[in-house]
CSV table of C-alpha atoms in Angstrom, one decimal:
chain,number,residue,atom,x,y,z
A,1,UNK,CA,97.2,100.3,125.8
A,2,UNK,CA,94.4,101.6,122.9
A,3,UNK,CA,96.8,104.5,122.4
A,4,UNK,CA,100.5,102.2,122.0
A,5,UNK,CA,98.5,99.5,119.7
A,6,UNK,CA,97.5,102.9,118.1
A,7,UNK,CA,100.6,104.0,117.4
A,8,UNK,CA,102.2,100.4,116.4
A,9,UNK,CA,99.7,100.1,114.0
A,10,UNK,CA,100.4,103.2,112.2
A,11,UNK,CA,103.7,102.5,111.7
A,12,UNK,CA,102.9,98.7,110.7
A,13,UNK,CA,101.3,100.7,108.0
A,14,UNK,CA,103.9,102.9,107.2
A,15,UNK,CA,106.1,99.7,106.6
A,16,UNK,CA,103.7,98.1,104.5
A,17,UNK,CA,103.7,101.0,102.6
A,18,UNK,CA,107.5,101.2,102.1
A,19,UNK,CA,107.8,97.2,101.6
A,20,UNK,CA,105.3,98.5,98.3
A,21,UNK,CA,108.1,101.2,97.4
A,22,UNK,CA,111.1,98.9,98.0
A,23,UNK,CA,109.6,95.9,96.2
A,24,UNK,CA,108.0,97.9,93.5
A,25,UNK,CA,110.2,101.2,93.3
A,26,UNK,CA,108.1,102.8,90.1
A,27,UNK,CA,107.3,106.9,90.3
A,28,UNK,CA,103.4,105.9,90.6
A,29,UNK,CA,104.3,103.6,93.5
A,30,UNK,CA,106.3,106.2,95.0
A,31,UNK,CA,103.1,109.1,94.6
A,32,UNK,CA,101.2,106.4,96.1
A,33,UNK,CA,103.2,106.2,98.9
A,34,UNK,CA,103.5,109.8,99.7
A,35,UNK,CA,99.8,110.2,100.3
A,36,UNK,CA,99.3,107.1,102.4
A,37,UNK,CA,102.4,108.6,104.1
A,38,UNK,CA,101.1,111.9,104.9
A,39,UNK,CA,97.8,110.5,106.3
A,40,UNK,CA,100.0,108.2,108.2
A,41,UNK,CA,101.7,111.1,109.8
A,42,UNK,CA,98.4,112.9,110.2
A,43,UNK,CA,97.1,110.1,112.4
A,44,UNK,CA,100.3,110.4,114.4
A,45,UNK,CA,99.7,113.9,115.0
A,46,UNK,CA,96.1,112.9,116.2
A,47,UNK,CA,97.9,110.6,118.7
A,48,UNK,CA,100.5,113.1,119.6
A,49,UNK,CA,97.8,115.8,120.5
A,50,UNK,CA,96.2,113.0,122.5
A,51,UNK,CA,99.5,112.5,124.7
A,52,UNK,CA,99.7,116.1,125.2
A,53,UNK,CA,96.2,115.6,126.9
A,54,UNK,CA,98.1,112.9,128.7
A,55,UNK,CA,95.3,110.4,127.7
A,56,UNK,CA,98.3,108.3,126.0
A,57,UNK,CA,99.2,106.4,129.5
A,58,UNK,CA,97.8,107.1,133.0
A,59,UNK,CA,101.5,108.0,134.4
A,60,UNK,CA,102.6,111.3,133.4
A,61,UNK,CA,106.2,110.4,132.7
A,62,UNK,CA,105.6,107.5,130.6
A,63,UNK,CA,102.7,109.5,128.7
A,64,UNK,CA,105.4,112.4,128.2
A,65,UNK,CA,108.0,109.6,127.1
A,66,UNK,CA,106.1,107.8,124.6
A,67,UNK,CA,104.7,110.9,123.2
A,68,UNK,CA,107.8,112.4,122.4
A,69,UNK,CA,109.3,109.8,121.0
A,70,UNK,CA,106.4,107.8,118.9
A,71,UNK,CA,104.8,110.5,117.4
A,72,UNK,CA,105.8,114.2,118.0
A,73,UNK,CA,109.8,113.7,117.3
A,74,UNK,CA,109.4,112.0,114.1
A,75,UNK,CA,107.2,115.3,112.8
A,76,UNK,CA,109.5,117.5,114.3
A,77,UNK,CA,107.8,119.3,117.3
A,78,UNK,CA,108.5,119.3,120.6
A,79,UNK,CA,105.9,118.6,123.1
A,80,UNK,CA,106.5,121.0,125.8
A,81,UNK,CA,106.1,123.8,124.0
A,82,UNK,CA,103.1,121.9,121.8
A,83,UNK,CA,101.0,121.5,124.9
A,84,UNK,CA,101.1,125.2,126.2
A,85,UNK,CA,99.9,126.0,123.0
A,86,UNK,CA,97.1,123.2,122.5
A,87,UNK,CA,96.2,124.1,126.7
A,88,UNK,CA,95.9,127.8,125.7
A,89,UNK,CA,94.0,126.8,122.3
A,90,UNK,CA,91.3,125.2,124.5
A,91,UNK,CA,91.4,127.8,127.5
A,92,UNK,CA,90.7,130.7,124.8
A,93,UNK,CA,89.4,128.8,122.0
A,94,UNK,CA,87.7,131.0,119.2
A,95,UNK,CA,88.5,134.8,121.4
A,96,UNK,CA,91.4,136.9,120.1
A,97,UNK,CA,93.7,135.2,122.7
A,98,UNK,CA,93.5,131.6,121.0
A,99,UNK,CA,97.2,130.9,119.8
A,100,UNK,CA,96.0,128.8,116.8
A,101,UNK,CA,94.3,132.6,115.0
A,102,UNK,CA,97.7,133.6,115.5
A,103,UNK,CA,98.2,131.3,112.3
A,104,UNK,CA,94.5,130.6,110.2
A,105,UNK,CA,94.3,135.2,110.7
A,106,UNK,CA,97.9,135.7,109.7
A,107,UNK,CA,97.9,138.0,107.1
A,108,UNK,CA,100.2,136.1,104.9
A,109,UNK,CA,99.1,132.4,105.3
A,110,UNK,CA,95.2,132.9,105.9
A,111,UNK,CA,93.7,130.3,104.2
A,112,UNK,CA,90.6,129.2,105.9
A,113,UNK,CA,88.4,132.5,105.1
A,114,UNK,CA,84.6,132.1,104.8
A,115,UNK,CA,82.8,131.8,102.6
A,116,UNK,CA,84.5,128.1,101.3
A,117,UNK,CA,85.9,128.6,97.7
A,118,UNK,CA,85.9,125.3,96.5
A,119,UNK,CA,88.7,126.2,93.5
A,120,UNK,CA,91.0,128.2,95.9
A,121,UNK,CA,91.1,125.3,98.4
A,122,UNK,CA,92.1,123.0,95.7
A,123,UNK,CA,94.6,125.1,94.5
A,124,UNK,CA,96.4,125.5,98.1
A,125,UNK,CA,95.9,121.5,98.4
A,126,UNK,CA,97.8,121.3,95.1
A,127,UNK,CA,100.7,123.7,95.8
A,128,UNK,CA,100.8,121.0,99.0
A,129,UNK,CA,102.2,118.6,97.4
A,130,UNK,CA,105.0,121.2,95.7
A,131,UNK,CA,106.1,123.0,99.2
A,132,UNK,CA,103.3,125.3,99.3
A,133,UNK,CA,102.9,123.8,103.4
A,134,UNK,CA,106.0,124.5,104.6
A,135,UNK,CA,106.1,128.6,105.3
A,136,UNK,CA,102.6,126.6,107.8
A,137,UNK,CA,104.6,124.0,109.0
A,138,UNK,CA,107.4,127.0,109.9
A,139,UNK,CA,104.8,129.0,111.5
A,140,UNK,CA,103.5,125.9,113.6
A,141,UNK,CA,107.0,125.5,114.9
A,142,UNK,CA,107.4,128.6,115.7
A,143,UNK,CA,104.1,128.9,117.9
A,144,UNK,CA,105.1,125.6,119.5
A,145,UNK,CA,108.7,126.8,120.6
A,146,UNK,CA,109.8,126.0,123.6
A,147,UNK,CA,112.9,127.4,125.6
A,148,UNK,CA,113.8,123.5,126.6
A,149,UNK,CA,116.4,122.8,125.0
A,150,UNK,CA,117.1,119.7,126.0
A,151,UNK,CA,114.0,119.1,123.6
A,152,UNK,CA,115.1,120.3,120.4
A,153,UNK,CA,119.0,118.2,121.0
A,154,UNK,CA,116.7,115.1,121.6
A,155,UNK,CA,114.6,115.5,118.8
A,156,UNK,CA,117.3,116.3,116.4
A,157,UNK,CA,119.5,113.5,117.5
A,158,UNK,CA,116.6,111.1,117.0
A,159,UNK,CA,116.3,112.2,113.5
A,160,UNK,CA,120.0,111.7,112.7
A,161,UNK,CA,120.0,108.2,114.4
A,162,UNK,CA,117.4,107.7,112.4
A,163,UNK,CA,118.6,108.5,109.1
A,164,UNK,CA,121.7,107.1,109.9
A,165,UNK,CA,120.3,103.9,110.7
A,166,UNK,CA,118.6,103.3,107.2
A,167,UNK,CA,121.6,104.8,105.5
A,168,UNK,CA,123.5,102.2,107.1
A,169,UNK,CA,120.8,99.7,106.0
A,170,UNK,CA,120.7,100.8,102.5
A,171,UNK,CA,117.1,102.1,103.1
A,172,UNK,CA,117.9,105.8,102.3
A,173,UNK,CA,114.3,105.8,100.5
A,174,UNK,CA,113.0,105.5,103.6
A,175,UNK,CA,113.8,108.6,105.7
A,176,UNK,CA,113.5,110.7,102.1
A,177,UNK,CA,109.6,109.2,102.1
A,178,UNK,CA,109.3,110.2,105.7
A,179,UNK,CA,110.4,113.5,105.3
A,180,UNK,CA,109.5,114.7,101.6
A,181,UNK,CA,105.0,113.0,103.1
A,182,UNK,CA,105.7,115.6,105.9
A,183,UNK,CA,106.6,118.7,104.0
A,184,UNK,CA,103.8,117.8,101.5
A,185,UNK,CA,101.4,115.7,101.8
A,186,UNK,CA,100.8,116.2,105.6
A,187,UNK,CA,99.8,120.0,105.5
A,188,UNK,CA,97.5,118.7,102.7
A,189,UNK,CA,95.0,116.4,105.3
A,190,UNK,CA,96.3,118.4,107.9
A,191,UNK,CA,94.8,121.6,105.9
A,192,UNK,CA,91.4,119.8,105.0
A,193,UNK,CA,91.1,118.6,108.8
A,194,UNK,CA,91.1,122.4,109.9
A,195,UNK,CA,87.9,123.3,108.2
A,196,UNK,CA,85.7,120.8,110.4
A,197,UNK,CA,86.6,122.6,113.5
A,198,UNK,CA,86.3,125.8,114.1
A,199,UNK,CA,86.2,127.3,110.7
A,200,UNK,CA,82.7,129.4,111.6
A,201,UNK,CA,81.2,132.8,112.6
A,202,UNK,CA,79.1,131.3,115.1
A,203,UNK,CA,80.7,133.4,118.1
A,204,UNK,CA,78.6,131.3,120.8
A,205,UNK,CA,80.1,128.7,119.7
A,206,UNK,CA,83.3,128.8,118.0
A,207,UNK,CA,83.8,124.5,117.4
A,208,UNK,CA,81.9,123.3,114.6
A,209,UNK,CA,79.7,119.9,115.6
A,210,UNK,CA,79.1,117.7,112.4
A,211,UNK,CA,79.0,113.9,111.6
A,212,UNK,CA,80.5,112.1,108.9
A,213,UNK,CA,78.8,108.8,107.4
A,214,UNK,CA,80.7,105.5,108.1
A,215,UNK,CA,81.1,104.9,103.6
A,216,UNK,CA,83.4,107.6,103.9
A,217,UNK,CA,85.7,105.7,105.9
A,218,UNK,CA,88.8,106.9,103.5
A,219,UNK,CA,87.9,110.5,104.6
A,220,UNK,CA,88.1,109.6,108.2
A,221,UNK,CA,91.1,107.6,108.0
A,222,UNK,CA,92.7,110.1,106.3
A,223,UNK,CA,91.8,113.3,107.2
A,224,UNK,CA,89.3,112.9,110.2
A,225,UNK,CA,91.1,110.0,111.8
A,226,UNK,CA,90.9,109.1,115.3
A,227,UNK,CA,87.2,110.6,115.9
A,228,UNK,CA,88.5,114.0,115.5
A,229,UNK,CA,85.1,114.7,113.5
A,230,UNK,CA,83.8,114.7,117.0
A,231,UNK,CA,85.7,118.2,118.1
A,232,UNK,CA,82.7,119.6,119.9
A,233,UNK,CA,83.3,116.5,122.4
A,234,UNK,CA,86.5,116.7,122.5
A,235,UNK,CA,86.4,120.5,123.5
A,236,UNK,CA,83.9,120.2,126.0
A,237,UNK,CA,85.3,117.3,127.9
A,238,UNK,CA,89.1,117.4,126.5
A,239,UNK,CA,89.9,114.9,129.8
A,240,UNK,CA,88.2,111.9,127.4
A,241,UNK,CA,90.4,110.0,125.3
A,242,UNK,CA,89.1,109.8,121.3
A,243,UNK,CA,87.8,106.1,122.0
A,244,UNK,CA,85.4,107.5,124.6
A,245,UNK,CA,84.0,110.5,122.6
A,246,UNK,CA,81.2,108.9,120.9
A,247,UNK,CA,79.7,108.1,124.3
A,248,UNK,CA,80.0,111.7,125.1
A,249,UNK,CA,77.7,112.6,121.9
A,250,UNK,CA,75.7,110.9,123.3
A,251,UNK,CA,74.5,112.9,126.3
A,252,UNK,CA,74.1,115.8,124.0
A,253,UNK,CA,71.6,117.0,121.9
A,254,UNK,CA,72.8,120.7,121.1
A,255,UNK,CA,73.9,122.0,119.3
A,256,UNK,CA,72.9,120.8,116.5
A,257,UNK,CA,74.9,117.9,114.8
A,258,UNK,CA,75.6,119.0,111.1
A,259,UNK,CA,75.4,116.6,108.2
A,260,UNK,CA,77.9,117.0,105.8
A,261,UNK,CA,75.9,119.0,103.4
A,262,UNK,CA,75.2,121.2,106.3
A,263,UNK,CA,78.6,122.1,106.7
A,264,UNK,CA,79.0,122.3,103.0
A,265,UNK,CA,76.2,125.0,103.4
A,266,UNK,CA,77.2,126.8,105.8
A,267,UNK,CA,81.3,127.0,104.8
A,268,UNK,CA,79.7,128.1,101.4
A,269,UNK,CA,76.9,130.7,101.9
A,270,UNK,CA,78.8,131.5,105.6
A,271,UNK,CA,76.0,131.3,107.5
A,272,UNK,CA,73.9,128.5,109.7
């Protein structure tokens, strides 16, 4: 039930958001809108990778169901093929055999190299918003293929119900928003998220542990939503849902819990 009121709520959000656009249809309204629609669909994706953990509802079908259709469809990925690789991220996590290297070491798109370069990063954030995610977005889809078929017709067909439903509505806006956020502005937080988790040298201990104050709540909603600043937890008992996670930091004290200057330090000088 957290999970579903989860889900509603973000896209409560997302129609708040293009009530502003609709009501107020000015370019600053509609910038506005593209970054508090790409966080939006980050936080979906955090709920997605929670279904694939089938933590979304205790029945597998229903989990598998609701997954799909709230949150991994309407970004485009299948979750068959999504939860092999996110099962084999975890099984070999931070070995040569961990499917997400296969994207952060390509030789062509790596873009979370040590030490942190504070003016690169912003530069890749800013050819974000132009594009600059996309050739990531491609390779994500292509590491989370799946030969189901029957996936790809179903998401597809969603999508043009979809955008034939607002066009029939006269809400075109709405599916362009939706679509332009997901090839821009959700790489950006999705970008930023990656460098809180295993983004280290420490080969012991490939997932990087760290807290985040609770005054940067826009950080965490946007880029850190859904406790994912807890990935040590999450990777050592993956069968918890994000709600439960703060319990589990609680039974451990090591490693040691970064602060945020911490993980400043050590992204920049690449070294604990």
């Amino acid at each position: 039930m957290i999970w579903l009121l989860s889900v509603l709520s973000e896209y409560l959000c997302f129609w708040v958001v293009c009530g502003m656009v609709y009501y107020n249809p000015e370019w600053y309204d509609f910038i506005i809108a593209l970054f508090l629609t790409g966080a939006i669909q980050h936080r979906l994706g955090i709920l997605a990778h929670e279904g694939s953990h089938h933590l979304a509802f205790g029945k597998n079908s229903l989990n598998d169901f609701a997954t799909r259709l709230f949150t991994l469809y309407p970004l485009n990925m299948n979750l068959s093929g999504y939860r092999e690789f996110h099962w084999n991220h975890h099984r070999f996590v931070g070995t040569d055999k961990d499917p997400e290297k296969i994207h952060t070491k390509n030789p062509y798109l790596a873009q979370w190299n040590l030490p942190f370069r504070p003016a690169l990063v912003i530069l890749q954030c800013l050819l974000d918003l132009v594009g600059g995610g996309v050739p990531h977005l491609a390779m994500a889809g292509y590491l989370t293929r799946t030969e189901q078929k029957r996936e790809y017709v179903a998401m597809f067909s969603l999508s043009l119900l979809t955008i034939g439903i607002f066009y029939w509505l006269g809400l075109v806006f709405v599916p362009i928003l939706w679509y332009i956020s997901l090839g821009t502005t959700f790489w950006l937080f999705f970008r930023l998220r990656m460098w809180t988790e295993h983004i280290t040298r420490v080969e012991e201990d490939p997932t990087i542990r760290f807290a985040i104050p609770w005054w940067l709540f826009p950080i965490k909603w946007a880029i850190l939503p859904y406790n994912t600043w807890m990935h040590w937890e999450h990777h050592k008992h993956p069968q918890k849902p994000f709600y439960l996670l703060p319990l589990v930091r609680e039974f451990y004290q090591e490693p040691k819990i970064l602060s945020l200057k911490e993980l400043w330090n050590h992204h920049r000088k690449d070294n604990l």
